Amino acid sequence: MKTVEVKDNIFWVGAVDWNLRDFHGYSTEKGTSYNAYLLKDDKTVLFDTVKADLSEALIENIKSVIDPQAIDYIVVNHAEMDHSGALPEIIRLVQPEKIICNAKCRDTLIAHFHDDSWPFEIIKEDDTLNTGSHNIHFLDSKMLHWPESMVSYIPEAKLLISNDIFGQHWSSSERFDNEVDQGELHWQAAKYYANIFLPFSPAVNKFLTKLSDKDIHPDMLATDHGLIWRQDVVGIISAYQRWSKQETAAKAVVVYDTMWGSTKTMAEAIGKGLSEENIVTHLFDLRFNHRSDVMTELLEARAVILGSSVMNNNLLPKMADMLTYMKGLKPGKKFGAAFGSYGWANKGVKMLNEALESMKFEIVDDGITSNYVPTKDILDNCQKLGQKIGQVIKA
Ligand code: FEO
């Protein structure tokens, strides 16, 4: 994809990964991009690189702006391989005067690439770098989402190079938020938050407060993935504020796996009860839905109702997978309940309730089980459970 000048003398020089479909467990149905940026000034600076196998695209884009050897400094905001994979090749090509990063990032880069001869210059919170007509302000963004994460703010351009923050996994020829469908953009941004930043919500909140305390008000958020925010900067910051406080709405997700359809029938009865209370409800059969899409809907849901049949004295494998993933992402306080069918080992609801408790969800009911196929009475109880949860989360 062609280079784009995002601000005067600041260029997107990244690479688009059209075919990425899995980002360590997160389904990336729209691919992604790795957004490296180049600042042309008396001292020329490259901010981050791209995934190793896309280094040629980065080099080609840099060459369309300047001779790569004219780059003086490389700023590494984040050591994760999707932004640092091409670094060894770029360093060999550019021979930079300085590689600018914090101490933890240097240690991580050395642990990745086993080369401590690179010309590291270690910076810390609030250090600045003058490049001629720009003063880059470095800000710590620890645990957003790695320990060494930092961002770079260029006040003269009101541009925040925001590392992974505000990203979306989305491959496109467009570079800016206003050039794509807004509903899809915000859904992808929510998916990204739910699957990457959710466990670090307190740190997100602290970071946003820090920006405000330091009177940093960018008019462009140049994230490391997906579209650059220039039209709806306020909207995405406000969404991050809401998500970081784990605010919820009167919304429920029913997540289940089923063996012969009994648990599915129970899920549908619970969904009917919820809809009778006018609760926005989403049913996810894990045979057809990806864990990362469940997390996206769960982000703002106030209730999570889990269902599984019992197989070999255990939960069905897709539910076990879902719970491992969900627990790791540490969703905030929600209401929960469990249901499911069994044959001869009535253990599923107990295990699901334990999972809900381990996430500190408030369990609103002991749960409903069905020996093999649910009777009309059991389905009526499922419907009533849906109504009860609906009333609780509206209160
Ligand atoms: Fe996009 Fe944490 O790397």
Coordinates of C-alpha atoms and ligand atoms in Angstrom, one line a residue:
M1 CA 0.0 0.0 0.0
K2 CA 1.2 3.5 -0.8
T3 CA 2.8 5.8 1.7
V4 CA 0.5 8.5 3.1
E5 CA 1.4 11.8 4.6
V6 CA -0.7 11.9 7.7
K7 CA 0.5 15.3 9.0
D8 CA 3.1 17.7 7.4
N9 CA 6.3 15.7 7.1
I10 CA 4.9 12.7 9.0
F11 CA 4.2 9.7 6.9
W12 CA 2.5 6.3 7.3
V13 CA 5.1 3.8 6.0
G14 CA 3.6 0.6 7.4
A15 CA 2.4 -2.7 5.9
V16 CA -1.0 -4.3 5.4
D17 CA -1.4 -8.0 6.3
W18 CA -4.5 -8.9 4.2
N19 CA -4.5 -12.6 5.1
L20 CA -4.0 -12.6 8.9
R21 CA -6.9 -14.6 10.3
D22 CA -5.7 -15.4 13.8
F23 CA -3.9 -13.2 16.3
H24 CA -3.0 -15.6 19.1
G25 CA -6.5 -16.8 19.6
Y26 CA -8.3 -13.6 18.4
S27 CA -10.1 -14.1 15.0
T28 CA -9.0 -11.3 12.6
E29 CA -11.5 -11.8 9.8
K30 CA -10.5 -8.5 8.3
G31 CA -6.7 -9.0 8.5
T32 CA -4.7 -6.2 10.0
S33 CA -2.0 -3.6 9.4
Y34 CA 1.2 -2.7 11.1
N35 CA 1.4 1.1 11.1
A36 CA 5.0 2.4 11.2
Y37 CA 5.5 6.2 10.9
L38 CA 8.3 8.4 9.6
L39 CA 9.0 11.9 10.8
K40 CA 11.1 14.0 8.3
D41 CA 13.0 16.8 10.1
D42 CA 16.6 17.9 10.7
K43 CA 16.8 14.5 12.4
T44 CA 14.6 11.9 10.7
V45 CA 12.8 9.4 12.9
L46 CA 11.2 6.0 12.2
F47 CA 8.6 5.0 14.8
D48 CA 8.4 1.2 15.1
T49 CA 8.6 -1.3 12.3
V50 CA 6.4 -4.2 11.1
K51 CA 6.1 -7.9 11.3
A52 CA 9.3 -9.6 10.0
D53 CA 7.8 -11.1 6.9
L54 CA 6.5 -7.8 5.7
S55 CA 9.8 -5.9 6.0
E56 CA 10.0 -5.4 2.2
A57 CA 6.8 -3.4 2.2
L58 CA 8.1 -1.2 5.0
I59 CA 11.4 -0.6 3.2
E60 CA 9.7 0.2 -0.1
N61 CA 7.5 2.7 1.7
I62 CA 10.4 4.4 3.4
K63 CA 12.2 4.6 0.1
S64 CA 9.3 6.4 -1.4
V65 CA 9.9 9.2 1.1
I66 CA 13.6 9.2 1.7
D67 CA 16.8 7.2 1.4
P68 CA 16.5 4.7 4.4
Q69 CA 20.1 5.6 5.4
A70 CA 18.9 9.2 6.0
I71 CA 17.0 7.9 9.1
D72 CA 18.8 9.1 12.2
Y73 CA 16.8 7.5 15.0
I74 CA 14.4 4.6 15.4
V75 CA 11.9 4.9 18.2
V76 CA 10.6 1.6 19.6
N77 CA 7.3 2.2 21.3
H78 CA 6.7 -1.6 21.7
A79 CA 8.8 -4.7 21.5
E80 CA 6.1 -7.2 20.5
M81 CA 7.1 -9.0 17.2
D82 CA 4.3 -7.5 15.1
H83 CA 6.1 -4.1 15.5
S84 CA 9.7 -5.2 16.1
G85 CA 10.0 -8.3 13.8
A86 CA 11.6 -6.3 11.0
L87 CA 13.8 -4.3 13.3
P88 CA 17.0 -6.3 12.8
E89 CA 16.8 -6.0 9.0
I90 CA 15.9 -2.3 9.3
I91 CA 18.8 -1.6 11.6
R92 CA 21.2 -3.4 9.2
L93 CA 19.9 -1.2 6.3
V94 CA 19.6 2.1 8.2
Q95 CA 22.5 2.0 10.6
P96 CA 20.7 4.4 12.9
E97 CA 22.6 6.8 15.2
K98 CA 20.2 5.9 18.0
I99 CA 17.5 3.3 18.9
I100 CA 15.3 5.1 21.4
C101 CA 13.3 3.2 23.9
N102 CA 12.8 2.6 27.6
A103 CA 15.0 0.3 29.6
K104 CA 12.4 -2.5 29.7
C105 CA 12.0 -2.3 26.0
R106 CA 15.7 -2.6 25.5
D107 CA 15.8 -5.7 27.7
T108 CA 12.9 -7.2 25.8
L109 CA 14.5 -6.5 22.4
I110 CA 17.7 -8.1 23.5
A111 CA 15.7 -11.1 24.8
H112 CA 14.1 -11.3 21.3
F113 CA 17.1 -10.7 19.0
H114 CA 20.1 -11.4 21.2
D115 CA 22.1 -8.4 20.1
D116 CA 23.2 -5.9 22.7
S117 CA 25.4 -4.0 20.4
W118 CA 22.6 -1.9 19.0
P119 CA 23.0 1.9 19.7
F120 CA 20.3 2.1 22.4
E121 CA 19.4 5.4 24.0
I122 CA 17.3 4.8 27.0
I123 CA 14.5 7.3 27.7
K124 CA 11.9 7.5 30.4
E125 CA 8.5 9.1 31.1
D126 CA 8.3 12.8 30.0
D127 CA 11.7 12.8 28.2
T128 CA 11.6 14.8 25.0
L129 CA 13.6 14.5 21.8
N130 CA 14.1 17.6 19.6
T131 CA 14.4 16.7 16.0
G132 CA 14.6 20.3 14.6
S133 CA 11.1 21.6 14.4
H134 CA 9.5 18.9 16.5
N135 CA 9.8 17.9 20.1
I136 CA 8.8 14.3 20.6
H137 CA 7.3 13.7 24.1
F138 CA 7.6 10.1 25.4
L139 CA 5.0 8.8 27.7
D140 CA 4.9 5.6 29.6
S141 CA 1.9 3.3 28.8
K142 CA 2.9 0.4 31.0
M143 CA 0.8 -2.7 30.6
L144 CA -1.0 -1.2 27.6
H145 CA -0.6 -3.9 26.9
W146 CA 3.0 -5.0 27.6
P147 CA 5.3 -3.9 30.4
E148 CA 7.6 -1.9 28.1
S149 CA 4.8 -0.1 26.1
M150 CA 5.1 3.6 25.6
V151 CA 3.6 6.2 23.2
S152 CA 5.1 9.2 21.4
Y153 CA 3.3 12.6 21.3
I154 CA 4.4 15.2 18.8
P155 CA 2.8 18.5 20.1
E156 CA 3.6 20.6 17.0
A157 CA 1.4 18.2 15.0
K158 CA -1.0 17.4 17.8
L159 CA -0.3 13.8 16.9
L160 CA -0.3 10.9 19.3
I161 CA 1.5 7.8 18.0
S162 CA -0.4 5.6 20.3
N163 CA 1.2 2.2 19.9
D164 CA -1.5 -0.6 20.2
I165 CA -4.0 1.7 22.0
F166 CA -7.1 2.7 19.9
G167 CA -6.3 0.0 17.3
Q168 CA -8.4 -2.3 15.3
H169 CA -7.4 -5.4 13.3
W170 CA -8.4 -4.3 9.9
S171 CA -6.6 -4.5 6.6
S172 CA -7.5 -1.7 4.2
S173 CA -6.3 0.6 1.5
E174 CA -7.8 3.4 3.4
R175 CA -5.7 4.9 6.2
F176 CA -8.2 7.2 8.1
D177 CA -11.3 6.5 10.2
N178 CA -13.5 8.8 8.2
E179 CA -12.9 6.8 5.0
V180 CA -14.6 3.6 6.2
D181 CA -17.9 2.4 7.5
Q182 CA -18.4 3.9 11.0
G183 CA -20.4 1.0 12.5
E184 CA -17.9 -1.6 11.4
L185 CA -15.0 0.6 12.6
H186 CA -16.4 1.0 16.1
W187 CA -17.3 -2.7 16.2
Q188 CA -13.7 -3.6 15.3
A189 CA -12.4 -1.1 17.8
A190 CA -14.6 -2.7 20.5
K191 CA -13.5 -6.2 19.4
Y192 CA -9.8 -5.1 19.7
Y193 CA -10.4 -3.6 23.2
A194 CA -12.4 -6.7 24.4
N195 CA -9.7 -9.1 23.2
I196 CA -6.6 -7.2 24.1
F197 CA -7.1 -4.4 26.5
L198 CA -9.9 -5.6 28.7
P199 CA -7.6 -7.2 31.4
F200 CA -5.7 -3.9 31.6
S201 CA -8.7 -1.6 32.0
P202 CA -7.4 0.1 35.2
A203 CA -4.2 0.9 33.3
V204 CA -6.2 2.3 30.4
N205 CA -8.2 4.5 32.7
K206 CA -5.0 5.7 34.4
F207 CA -3.4 6.5 31.0
L208 CA -6.4 8.5 29.8
T209 CA -6.4 10.5 33.0
K210 CA -2.6 11.1 32.6
L211 CA -3.2 12.5 29.1
S212 CA -5.8 14.9 30.4
D213 CA -3.7 15.9 33.5
K214 CA -0.7 16.7 31.2
D215 CA -3.0 18.7 29.0
I216 CA -2.4 16.5 26.0
H217 CA -5.2 16.8 23.6
P218 CA -4.2 15.2 20.2
D219 CA -6.3 15.8 17.1
M220 CA -5.0 12.6 15.5
L221 CA -4.4 9.2 17.0
A222 CA -2.0 7.2 14.9
T223 CA -2.5 3.7 16.2
D224 CA -0.2 0.8 15.3
H225 CA -3.1 -1.2 13.8
G226 CA -5.9 -0.4 11.5
L227 CA -7.4 3.0 10.8
I228 CA -5.9 6.3 12.1
W229 CA -8.4 8.4 14.0
R230 CA -8.7 11.9 12.8
Q231 CA -12.5 12.5 12.6
D232 CA -13.7 10.7 15.7
V233 CA -10.9 11.2 18.2
V234 CA -13.4 12.3 20.8
G235 CA -15.6 9.3 20.1
I236 CA -12.9 6.6 20.5
I237 CA -11.4 8.2 23.6
S238 CA -14.9 8.4 25.1
A239 CA -15.4 4.7 24.2
Y240 CA -12.1 3.8 25.9
Q241 CA -13.2 5.7 29.0
R242 CA -16.5 3.8 29.1
W243 CA -14.8 0.4 28.4
S244 CA -12.0 1.0 30.9
K245 CA -14.5 1.7 33.6
Q246 CA -16.2 -1.6 32.5
E247 CA -19.6 0.2 32.2
T248 CA -22.4 -2.2 31.2
A249 CA -25.8 -1.9 29.6
A250 CA -29.0 -3.8 30.1
K251 CA -27.7 -6.5 27.7
A252 CA -27.2 -10.2 28.1
V253 CA -25.1 -12.9 26.3
V254 CA -26.1 -16.5 26.4
V255 CA -23.1 -18.6 25.5
Y256 CA -23.4 -22.4 25.2
D257 CA -22.3 -25.6 23.6
T258 CA -24.6 -28.5 23.0
M259 CA -24.2 -32.2 22.2
W260 CA -27.6 -33.3 20.9
G261 CA -29.6 -30.0 21.0
S262 CA -31.0 -30.1 24.6
T263 CA -28.8 -27.3 25.9
K264 CA -29.5 -25.3 22.8
T265 CA -33.2 -25.6 23.4
M266 CA -32.7 -24.4 27.0
A267 CA -30.6 -21.5 25.7
E268 CA -33.4 -20.5 23.3
A269 CA -35.9 -20.6 26.2
I270 CA -33.7 -18.4 28.3
G271 CA -33.2 -16.0 25.4
K272 CA -37.0 -15.8 25.0
G273 CA -37.4 -14.9 28.6
L274 CA -34.8 -12.2 28.3
S275 CA -36.4 -10.7 25.2
E276 CA -39.8 -10.7 27.0
E277 CA -38.1 -8.2 29.4
N278 CA -36.8 -6.2 26.4
I279 CA -33.2 -7.0 27.2
V280 CA -30.8 -6.8 24.2
T281 CA -29.8 -10.4 24.0
H282 CA -27.2 -12.3 21.9
L283 CA -27.1 -16.1 21.8
F284 CA -23.8 -17.7 20.9
D285 CA -23.6 -21.4 20.0
L286 CA -19.9 -22.0 20.3
R287 CA -20.0 -24.6 17.5
F288 CA -20.6 -21.6 15.1
N289 CA -19.2 -18.6 16.9
H290 CA -15.6 -17.6 17.7
R291 CA -14.5 -16.9 21.3
S292 CA -13.3 -13.4 20.3
D293 CA -16.7 -12.4 18.9
V294 CA -18.3 -13.6 22.1
M295 CA -15.9 -11.3 24.1
T296 CA -16.9 -8.4 21.9
E297 CA -20.6 -8.7 22.8
L298 CA -19.7 -9.5 26.4
L299 CA -17.7 -6.2 26.7
E300 CA -20.8 -4.1 27.6
A301 CA -23.1 -6.9 28.6
R302 CA -24.5 -6.9 32.2
A303 CA -25.3 -10.6 32.3
V304 CA -23.5 -13.7 31.1
I305 CA -25.5 -17.0 31.0
L306 CA -23.4 -20.1 30.4
G307 CA -24.6 -23.5 29.2
S308 CA -22.9 -26.8 28.4
S309 CA -23.8 -30.4 28.1
V310 CA -21.7 -32.8 30.1
M311 CA -19.3 -35.1 28.3
N312 CA -16.8 -37.5 30.0
N313 CA -17.6 -35.9 33.3
N314 CA -16.6 -32.5 32.0
L315 CA -17.8 -29.5 30.1
L316 CA -17.8 -29.7 26.3
P317 CA -14.3 -28.7 24.9
K318 CA -15.5 -25.5 23.2
M319 CA -17.0 -24.2 26.5
A320 CA -13.7 -25.1 28.4
D321 CA -11.8 -23.2 25.7
M322 CA -14.2 -20.2 26.0
L323 CA -13.9 -20.1 29.8
T324 CA -10.1 -20.2 29.7
Y325 CA -10.1 -17.3 27.3
M326 CA -12.8 -15.4 29.2
K327 CA -11.1 -15.7 32.6
G328 CA -7.8 -14.5 31.2
L329 CA -9.5 -11.4 29.9
K330 CA -10.8 -10.6 33.4
P331 CA -14.3 -9.1 32.5
G332 CA -15.5 -6.8 35.3
K333 CA -18.5 -7.3 37.5
K334 CA -21.5 -8.9 35.8
F335 CA -24.5 -11.1 36.7
G336 CA -24.3 -14.7 35.8
A337 CA -26.2 -18.0 35.7
A338 CA -25.7 -21.5 34.3
F339 CA -27.7 -24.3 32.6
G340 CA -27.2 -27.4 30.7
S341 CA -28.2 -31.0 30.0
Y342 CA -26.6 -34.2 31.2
G343 CA -27.0 -38.0 30.9
W344 CA -25.6 -39.7 34.0
A345 CA -23.2 -37.1 35.5
N346 CA -25.0 -33.9 36.7
K347 CA -21.8 -31.8 37.0
G348 CA -22.0 -29.2 34.2
V349 CA -23.9 -26.4 36.1
K350 CA -21.7 -26.9 39.1
M351 CA -18.6 -26.4 37.0
L352 CA -20.1 -23.4 35.2
N353 CA -21.1 -21.8 38.5
E354 CA -17.5 -22.3 39.8
A355 CA -16.3 -20.5 36.6
L356 CA -18.7 -17.6 37.2
E357 CA -17.6 -17.3 40.8
S358 CA -14.0 -17.3 39.9
M359 CA -14.7 -14.3 37.7
K360 CA -16.5 -12.7 40.6
F361 CA -19.8 -12.6 38.8
E362 CA -22.9 -12.3 40.9
I363 CA -24.8 -15.6 40.5
V364 CA -28.5 -14.8 40.3
D365 CA -29.9 -18.4 40.4
D366 CA -28.6 -21.8 41.3
G367 CA -29.0 -22.8 37.6
I368 CA -31.1 -25.3 35.6
T369 CA -30.2 -28.8 34.6
S370 CA -32.0 -31.2 32.4
N371 CA -31.6 -35.0 32.4
Y372 CA -31.2 -35.7 28.7
V373 CA -34.0 -33.8 26.7
P374 CA -35.7 -30.9 28.6
T375 CA -39.4 -31.3 29.5
K376 CA -41.9 -28.5 29.0
D377 CA -41.6 -27.7 32.7
I378 CA -37.8 -27.3 32.4
L379 CA -38.1 -25.1 29.4
D380 CA -40.7 -23.0 31.2
N381 CA -38.2 -22.7 34.1
C382 CA -35.5 -21.6 31.6
Q383 CA -37.9 -19.0 30.2
K384 CA -38.6 -17.8 33.8
L385 CA -34.8 -17.7 34.4
G386 CA -34.4 -15.4 31.4
Q387 CA -37.2 -13.1 32.7
K388 CA -35.6 -13.1 36.2
I389 CA -32.2 -12.1 34.9
G390 CA -33.8 -9.5 32.7
Q391 CA -35.5 -8.0 35.7
V392 CA -32.3 -8.0 37.8
I393 CA -30.2 -6.3 35.1
K394 CA -32.8 -3.6 34.4
A395 CA -33.0 -2.8 38.1
Ligands
FEO1 FE1 0.4 -4.8 18.0 FE2 1.2 -5.6 21.2 O1 1.5 -5.6 19.4

